[in-house]
PDB file of N, CA and C in Angstrom:
ATOM      1  N   UNK A   1    -263.129-153.608 -62.566  1.00 74.00           N
ATOM      2  CA  UNK A   1    -264.244-152.697 -62.398  1.00 74.00           C
ATOM      3  C   UNK A   1    -265.514-153.398 -62.888  1.00 74.00           C
ATOM      4  N   UNK A   2    -266.586-153.190 -62.197  1.00 81.00           N
ATOM      5  CA  UNK A   2    -267.859-153.844 -62.493  1.00 81.00           C
ATOM      6  C   UNK A   2    -268.542-153.173 -63.695  1.00 81.00           C
ATOM      7  N   UNK A   3    -269.185-153.989 -64.541  1.00 90.00           N
ATOM      8  CA  UNK A   3    -269.930-153.454 -65.684  1.00 90.00           C
ATOM      9  C   UNK A   3    -271.406-153.331 -65.311  1.00 90.00           C
ATOM     10  N   UNK A   4    -272.153-152.625 -66.154  1.00 91.00           N
ATOM     11  CA  UNK A   4    -273.590-152.454 -65.929  1.00 91.00           C
ATOM     12  C   UNK A   4    -274.280-153.810 -65.841  1.00 91.00           C
ATOM     13  N   UNK A   5    -273.967-154.706 -66.777  1.00 93.00           N
ATOM     14  CA  UNK A   5    -274.593-156.031 -66.782  1.00 93.00           C
ATOM     15  C   UNK A   5    -274.281-156.788 -65.489  1.00 93.00           C
ATOM     16  N   UNK A   6    -273.037-156.774 -65.054  1.00 91.00           N
ATOM     17  CA  UNK A   6    -272.649-157.469 -63.822  1.00 91.00           C
ATOM     18  C   UNK A   6    -273.355-156.868 -62.606  1.00 91.00           C
ATOM     19  N   UNK A   7    -273.449-155.547 -62.591  1.00 90.00           N
ATOM     20  CA  UNK A   7    -274.078-154.866 -61.460  1.00 90.00           C
ATOM     21  C   UNK A   7    -275.558-155.216 -61.370  1.00 90.00           C
ATOM     22  N   UNK A   8    -276.269-155.156 -62.497  1.00 93.00           N
ATOM     23  CA  UNK A   8    -277.699-155.497 -62.515  1.00 93.00           C
ATOM     24  C   UNK A   8    -277.891-156.974 -62.146  1.00 93.00           C
ATOM     25  N   UNK A   9    -277.045-157.845 -62.682  1.00 93.00           N
ATOM     26  CA  UNK A   9    -277.144-159.277 -62.371  1.00 93.00           C
ATOM     27  C   UNK A   9    -276.952-159.515 -60.873  1.00 93.00           C
ATOM     28  N   UNK A  10    -276.004-158.806 -60.268  1.00 90.00           N
ATOM     29  CA  UNK A  10    -275.757-158.943 -58.835  1.00 90.00           C
ATOM     30  C   UNK A  10    -276.965-158.471 -58.026  1.00 90.00           C
ATOM     31  N   UNK A  11    -277.536-157.325 -58.414  1.00 92.00           N
ATOM     32  CA  UNK A  11    -278.716-156.825 -57.709  1.00 92.00           C
ATOM     33  C   UNK A  11    -279.879-157.806 -57.835  1.00 92.00           C
ATOM     34  N   UNK A  12    -280.076-158.358 -59.017  1.00 95.00           N
ATOM     35  CA  UNK A  12    -281.146-159.342 -59.236  1.00 95.00           C
ATOM     36  C   UNK A  12    -280.899-160.599 -58.402  1.00 95.00           C
ATOM     37  N   UNK A  13    -279.667-161.081 -58.411  1.00 93.00           N
ATOM     38  CA  UNK A  13    -279.315-162.292 -57.644  1.00 93.00           C
ATOM     39  C   UNK A  13    -279.570-162.089 -56.162  1.00 93.00           C
ATOM     40  N   UNK A  14    -279.213-160.900 -55.655  1.00 89.00           N
ATOM     41  CA  UNK A  14    -279.367-160.606 -54.228  1.00 89.00           C
ATOM     42  C   UNK A  14    -280.755-160.070 -53.883  1.00 89.00           C
ATOM     43  N   UNK A  15    -281.630-159.975 -54.900  1.00 93.00           N
ATOM     44  CA  UNK A  15    -283.000-159.482 -54.733  1.00 93.00           C
ATOM     45  C   UNK A  15    -283.053-158.101 -54.098  1.00 93.00           C
ATOM     46  N   UNK A  16    -282.211-157.209 -54.615  1.00 90.00           N
ATOM     47  CA  UNK A  16    -282.135-155.838 -54.147  1.00 90.00           C
ATOM     48  C   UNK A  16    -282.989-154.968 -55.079  1.00 90.00           C
ATOM     49  N   UNK A  17    -283.834-154.131 -54.507  1.00 94.00           N
ATOM     50  CA  UNK A  17    -284.651-153.208 -55.308  1.00 94.00           C
ATOM     51  C   UNK A  17    -283.754-152.127 -55.902  1.00 94.00           C
ATOM     52  N   UNK A  18    -284.017-151.769 -57.155  1.00 95.00           N
ATOM     53  CA  UNK A  18    -283.239-150.741 -57.825  1.00 95.00           C
ATOM     54  C   UNK A  18    -284.077-150.106 -58.929  1.00 95.00           C
ATOM     55  N   UNK A  19    -283.625-148.965 -59.415  1.00 96.00           N
ATOM     56  CA  UNK A  19    -284.267-148.276 -60.540  1.00 96.00           C
ATOM     57  C   UNK A  19    -283.181-147.937 -61.550  1.00 96.00           C
ATOM     58  N   UNK A  20    -283.507-148.071 -62.828  1.00 96.00           N
ATOM     59  CA  UNK A  20    -282.568-147.742 -63.900  1.00 96.00           C
ATOM     60  C   UNK A  20    -283.096-146.517 -64.641  1.00 96.00           C
ATOM     61  N   UNK A  21    -282.232-145.534 -64.797  1.00 93.00           N
ATOM     62  CA  UNK A  21    -282.582-144.297 -65.493  1.00 93.00           C
ATOM     63  C   UNK A  21    -281.591-144.091 -66.638  1.00 93.00           C
ATOM     64  N   UNK A  22    -282.094-143.649 -67.786  1.00 93.00           N
ATOM     65  CA  UNK A  22    -281.219-143.362 -68.925  1.00 93.00           C
ATOM     66  C   UNK A  22    -281.282-141.872 -69.236  1.00 93.00           C
ATOM     67  N   UNK A  23    -280.121-141.243 -69.372  1.00 90.00           N
ATOM     68  CA  UNK A  23    -280.007-139.862 -69.798  1.00 90.00           C
ATOM     69  C   UNK A  23    -278.940-139.810 -70.888  1.00 90.00           C
ATOM     70  N   UNK A  24    -279.386-139.590 -72.099  1.00 91.00           N
ATOM     71  CA  UNK A  24    -278.490-139.546 -73.253  1.00 91.00           C
ATOM     72  C   UNK A  24    -277.692-140.840 -73.321  1.00 91.00           C
ATOM     73  N   UNK A  25    -276.387-140.784 -73.132  1.00 91.00           N
ATOM     74  CA  UNK A  25    -275.565-141.992 -73.246  1.00 91.00           C
ATOM     75  C   UNK A  25    -275.243-142.608 -71.891  1.00 91.00           C
ATOM     76  N   UNK A  26    -275.742-142.035 -70.816  1.00 93.00           N
ATOM     77  CA  UNK A  26    -275.452-142.542 -69.466  1.00 93.00           C
ATOM     78  C   UNK A  26    -276.609-143.354 -68.921  1.00 93.00           C
ATOM     79  N   UNK A  27    -276.266-144.371 -68.161  1.00 95.00           N
ATOM     80  CA  UNK A  27    -277.257-145.170 -67.448  1.00 95.00           C
ATOM     81  C   UNK A  27    -276.972-145.016 -65.959  1.00 95.00           C
ATOM     82  N   UNK A  28    -277.998-144.659 -65.207  1.00 94.00           N
ATOM     83  CA  UNK A  28    -277.880-144.483 -63.768  1.00 94.00           C
ATOM     84  C   UNK A  28    -278.687-145.565 -63.072  1.00 94.00           C
ATOM     85  N   UNK A  29    -278.084-146.191 -62.085  1.00 94.00           N
ATOM     86  CA  UNK A  29    -278.769-147.219 -61.307  1.00 94.00           C
ATOM     87  C   UNK A  29    -278.874-146.695 -59.878  1.00 94.00           C
ATOM     88  N   UNK A  30    -280.099-146.486 -59.417  1.00 92.00           N
ATOM     89  CA  UNK A  30    -280.355-146.054 -58.042  1.00 92.00           C
ATOM     90  C   UNK A  30    -280.703-147.266 -57.201  1.00 92.00           C
ATOM     91  N   UNK A  31    -279.999-147.402 -56.089  1.00 88.00           N
ATOM     92  CA  UNK A  31    -280.226-148.495 -55.149  1.00 88.00           C
ATOM     93  C   UNK A  31    -280.419-147.838 -53.785  1.00 88.00           C
ATOM     94  N   UNK A  32    -281.668-147.506 -53.480  1.00 83.00           N
ATOM     95  CA  UNK A  32    -281.931-146.795 -52.235  1.00 83.00           C
ATOM     96  C   UNK A  32    -281.269-145.439 -52.265  1.00 83.00           C
ATOM     97  N   UNK A  33    -280.391-145.182 -51.320  1.00 82.00           N
ATOM     98  CA  UNK A  33    -279.710-143.886 -51.309  1.00 82.00           C
ATOM     99  C   UNK A  33    -278.385-143.907 -52.059  1.00 82.00           C
ATOM    100  N   UNK A  34    -278.051-145.052 -52.631  1.00 86.00           N
ATOM    101  CA  UNK A  34    -276.832-145.185 -53.416  1.00 86.00           C
ATOM    102  C   UNK A  34    -277.155-145.048 -54.900  1.00 86.00           C
ATOM    103  N   UNK A  35    -276.215-144.540 -55.679  1.00 88.00           N
ATOM    104  CA  UNK A  35    -276.414-144.419 -57.120  1.00 88.00           C
ATOM    105  C   UNK A  35    -275.094-144.722 -57.826  1.00 88.00           C
ATOM    106  N   UNK A  36    -275.201-145.287 -59.020  1.00 89.00           N
ATOM    107  CA  UNK A  36    -274.019-145.606 -59.799  1.00 89.00           C
ATOM    108  C   UNK A  36    -274.278-145.243 -61.235  1.00 89.00           C
ATOM    109  N   UNK A  37    -273.270-144.732 -61.908  1.00 90.00           N
ATOM    110  CA  UNK A  37    -273.387-144.276 -63.287  1.00 90.00           C
ATOM    111  C   UNK A  37    -272.523-145.161 -64.190  1.00 90.00           C
ATOM    112  N   UNK A  38    -273.058-145.476 -65.364  1.00 93.00           N
ATOM    113  CA  UNK A  38    -272.331-146.264 -66.353  1.00 93.00           C
ATOM    114  C   UNK A  38    -272.334-145.512 -67.674  1.00 93.00           C
ATOM    115  N   UNK A  39    -271.237-145.605 -68.424  1.00 92.00           N
ATOM    116  CA  UNK A  39    -271.164-144.916 -69.707  1.00 92.00           C
ATOM    117  C   UNK A  39    -271.856-145.729 -70.800  1.00 92.00           C
ATOM    118  N   UNK A  40    -271.789-145.242 -72.041  1.00 92.00           N
ATOM    119  CA  UNK A  40    -272.486-145.893 -73.156  1.00 92.00           C
ATOM    120  C   UNK A  40    -271.967-147.297 -73.449  1.00 92.00           C
ATOM    121  N   UNK A  41    -270.766-147.624 -72.994  1.00 92.00           N
ATOM    122  CA  UNK A  41    -270.202-148.961 -73.179  1.00 92.00           C
ATOM    123  C   UNK A  41    -270.517-149.893 -72.014  1.00 92.00           C
ATOM    124  N   UNK A  42    -271.257-149.399 -71.020  1.00 91.00           N
ATOM    125  CA  UNK A  42    -271.604-150.210 -69.859  1.00 91.00           C
ATOM    126  C   UNK A  42    -270.513-150.264 -68.806  1.00 91.00           C
ATOM    127  N   UNK A  43    -269.514-149.410 -68.944  1.00 90.00           N
ATOM    128  CA  UNK A  43    -268.418-149.385 -67.970  1.00 90.00           C
ATOM    129  C   UNK A  43    -268.723-148.375 -66.874  1.00 90.00           C
ATOM    130  N   UNK A  44    -268.313-148.694 -65.663  1.00 85.00           N
ATOM    131  CA  UNK A  44    -268.562-147.839 -64.508  1.00 85.00           C
ATOM    132  C   UNK A  44    -267.941-146.463 -64.719  1.00 85.00           C
ATOM    133  N   UNK A  45    -268.711-145.430 -64.403  1.00 85.00           N
ATOM    134  CA  UNK A  45    -268.249-144.051 -64.559  1.00 85.00           C
ATOM    135  C   UNK A  45    -268.329-143.280 -63.242  1.00 85.00           C
ATOM    136  N   UNK A  46    -268.623-143.960 -62.140  1.00 80.00           N
ATOM    137  CA  UNK A  46    -268.647-143.293 -60.844  1.00 80.00           C
ATOM    138  C   UNK A  46    -269.898-143.586 -60.053  1.00 80.00           C
ATOM    139  N   UNK A  47    -269.851-143.249 -58.792  1.00 79.00           N
ATOM    140  CA  UNK A  47    -270.991-143.475 -57.911  1.00 79.00           C
ATOM    141  C   UNK A  47    -271.064-142.404 -56.851  1.00 79.00           C
ATOM    142  N   UNK A  48    -272.182-142.351 -56.175  1.00 78.00           N
ATOM    143  CA  UNK A  48    -272.374-141.380 -55.106  1.00 78.00           C
ATOM    144  C   UNK A  48    -273.426-141.875 -54.141  1.00 78.00           C
ATOM    145  N   UNK A  49    -273.530-141.171 -53.023  1.00 77.00           N
ATOM    146  CA  UNK A  49    -274.507-141.510 -51.997  1.00 77.00           C
ATOM    147  C   UNK A  49    -275.375-140.285 -51.764  1.00 77.00           C
ATOM    148  N   UNK A  50    -276.685-140.454 -51.905  1.00 76.00           N
ATOM    149  CA  UNK A  50    -277.622-139.379 -51.592  1.00 76.00           C
ATOM    150  C   UNK A  50    -277.655-139.210 -50.075  1.00 76.00           C
ATOM    151  N   UNK A  51    -277.543-138.005 -49.596  1.00 75.00           N
ATOM    152  CA  UNK A  51    -277.606-137.727 -48.153  1.00 75.00           C
ATOM    153  C   UNK A  51    -276.530-138.471 -47.362  1.00 75.00           C
ATOM    154  N   UNK A  52    -275.306-138.391 -47.815  1.00 73.00           N
ATOM    155  CA  UNK A  52    -274.187-139.084 -47.167  1.00 73.00           C
ATOM    156  C   UNK A  52    -273.958-138.518 -45.773  1.00 73.00           C
ATOM    157  N   UNK A  53    -273.865-139.412 -44.793  1.00 73.00           N
ATOM    158  CA  UNK A  53    -273.705-138.987 -43.400  1.00 73.00           C
ATOM    159  C   UNK A  53    -272.352-139.402 -42.819  1.00 73.00           C
ATOM    160  N   UNK A  54    -271.353-139.672 -43.663  1.00 73.00           N
ATOM    161  CA  UNK A  54    -270.032-140.005 -43.138  1.00 73.00           C
ATOM    162  C   UNK A  54    -269.450-141.258 -43.767  1.00 73.00           C
ATOM    163  N   UNK A  55    -268.317-141.664 -43.223  1.00 74.00           N
ATOM    164  CA  UNK A  55    -267.562-142.783 -43.774  1.00 74.00           C
ATOM    165  C   UNK A  55    -268.311-144.111 -43.714  1.00 74.00           C
ATOM    166  N   UNK A  56    -269.165-144.298 -42.727  1.00 77.00           N
ATOM    167  CA  UNK A  56    -269.905-145.561 -42.603  1.00 77.00           C
ATOM    168  C   UNK A  56    -270.790-145.793 -43.829  1.00 77.00           C
ATOM    169  N   UNK A  57    -271.336-144.729 -44.396  1.00 73.00           N
ATOM    170  CA  UNK A  57    -272.171-144.851 -45.595  1.00 73.00           C
ATOM    171  C   UNK A  57    -271.347-145.370 -46.768  1.00 73.00           C
ATOM    172  N   UNK A  58    -270.101-144.875 -46.894  1.00 75.00           N
ATOM    173  CA  UNK A  58    -269.234-145.354 -47.980  1.00 75.00           C
ATOM    174  C   UNK A  58    -268.851-146.812 -47.765  1.00 75.00           C
ATOM    175  N   UNK A  59    -268.670-147.226 -46.525  1.00 78.00           N
ATOM    176  CA  UNK A  59    -268.367-148.623 -46.233  1.00 78.00           C
ATOM    177  C   UNK A  59    -269.555-149.515 -46.615  1.00 78.00           C
ATOM    178  N   UNK A  60    -270.776-149.062 -46.341  1.00 75.00           N
ATOM    179  CA  UNK A  60    -271.984-149.804 -46.750  1.00 75.00           C
ATOM    180  C   UNK A  60    -272.043-149.935 -48.261  1.00 75.00           C
ATOM    181  N   UNK A  61    -271.742-148.843 -48.953  1.00 72.00           N
ATOM    182  CA  UNK A  61    -271.781-148.826 -50.419  1.00 72.00           C
ATOM    183  C   UNK A  61    -270.741-149.793 -50.994  1.00 72.00           C
ATOM    184  N   UNK A  62    -269.525-149.780 -50.458  1.00 73.00           N
ATOM    185  CA  UNK A  62    -268.488-150.688 -50.946  1.00 73.00           C
ATOM    186  C   UNK A  62    -268.862-152.143 -50.660  1.00 73.00           C
ATOM    187  N   UNK A  63    -269.485-152.408 -49.536  1.00 74.00           N
ATOM    188  CA  UNK A  63    -269.934-153.758 -49.218  1.00 74.00           C
ATOM    189  C   UNK A  63    -270.970-154.223 -50.227  1.00 74.00           C
ATOM    190  N   UNK A  64    -271.872-153.339 -50.634  1.00 70.00           N
ATOM    191  CA  UNK A  64    -272.879-153.677 -51.641  1.00 70.00           C
ATOM    192  C   UNK A  64    -272.216-153.991 -52.977  1.00 70.00           C
ATOM    193  N   UNK A  65    -271.241-153.192 -53.356  1.00 68.00           N
ATOM    194  CA  UNK A  65    -270.570-153.386 -54.652  1.00 68.00           C
ATOM    195  C   UNK A  65    -269.744-154.662 -54.691  1.00 68.00           C
ATOM    196  N   UNK A  66    -269.143-155.020 -53.575  1.00 67.00           N
ATOM    197  CA  UNK A  66    -268.174-156.123 -53.574  1.00 67.00           C
ATOM    198  C   UNK A  66    -268.669-157.404 -52.914  1.00 67.00           C
ATOM    199  N   UNK A  67    -269.920-157.467 -52.558  1.00 63.00           N
ATOM    200  CA  UNK A  67    -270.418-158.700 -51.905  1.00 63.00           C
ATOM    201  C   UNK A  67    -270.721-159.758 -52.941  1.00 63.00           C
TER     202      UNK A  67
END
């Protein structure tokens, strides 16, 4: 499973625009219409797609995570 540091490093390496939001002990990373949540230890706690329009959106999201 990807950590917060690995995820941010990957986005920086690939020159992908993103925003980081902190709420209490959670860190949220928004990447366009995709979002990912990390816990206080920097471990992945889940993800979602804003305005999901079907399975193709999830395939795009997985490609972003695993490229």
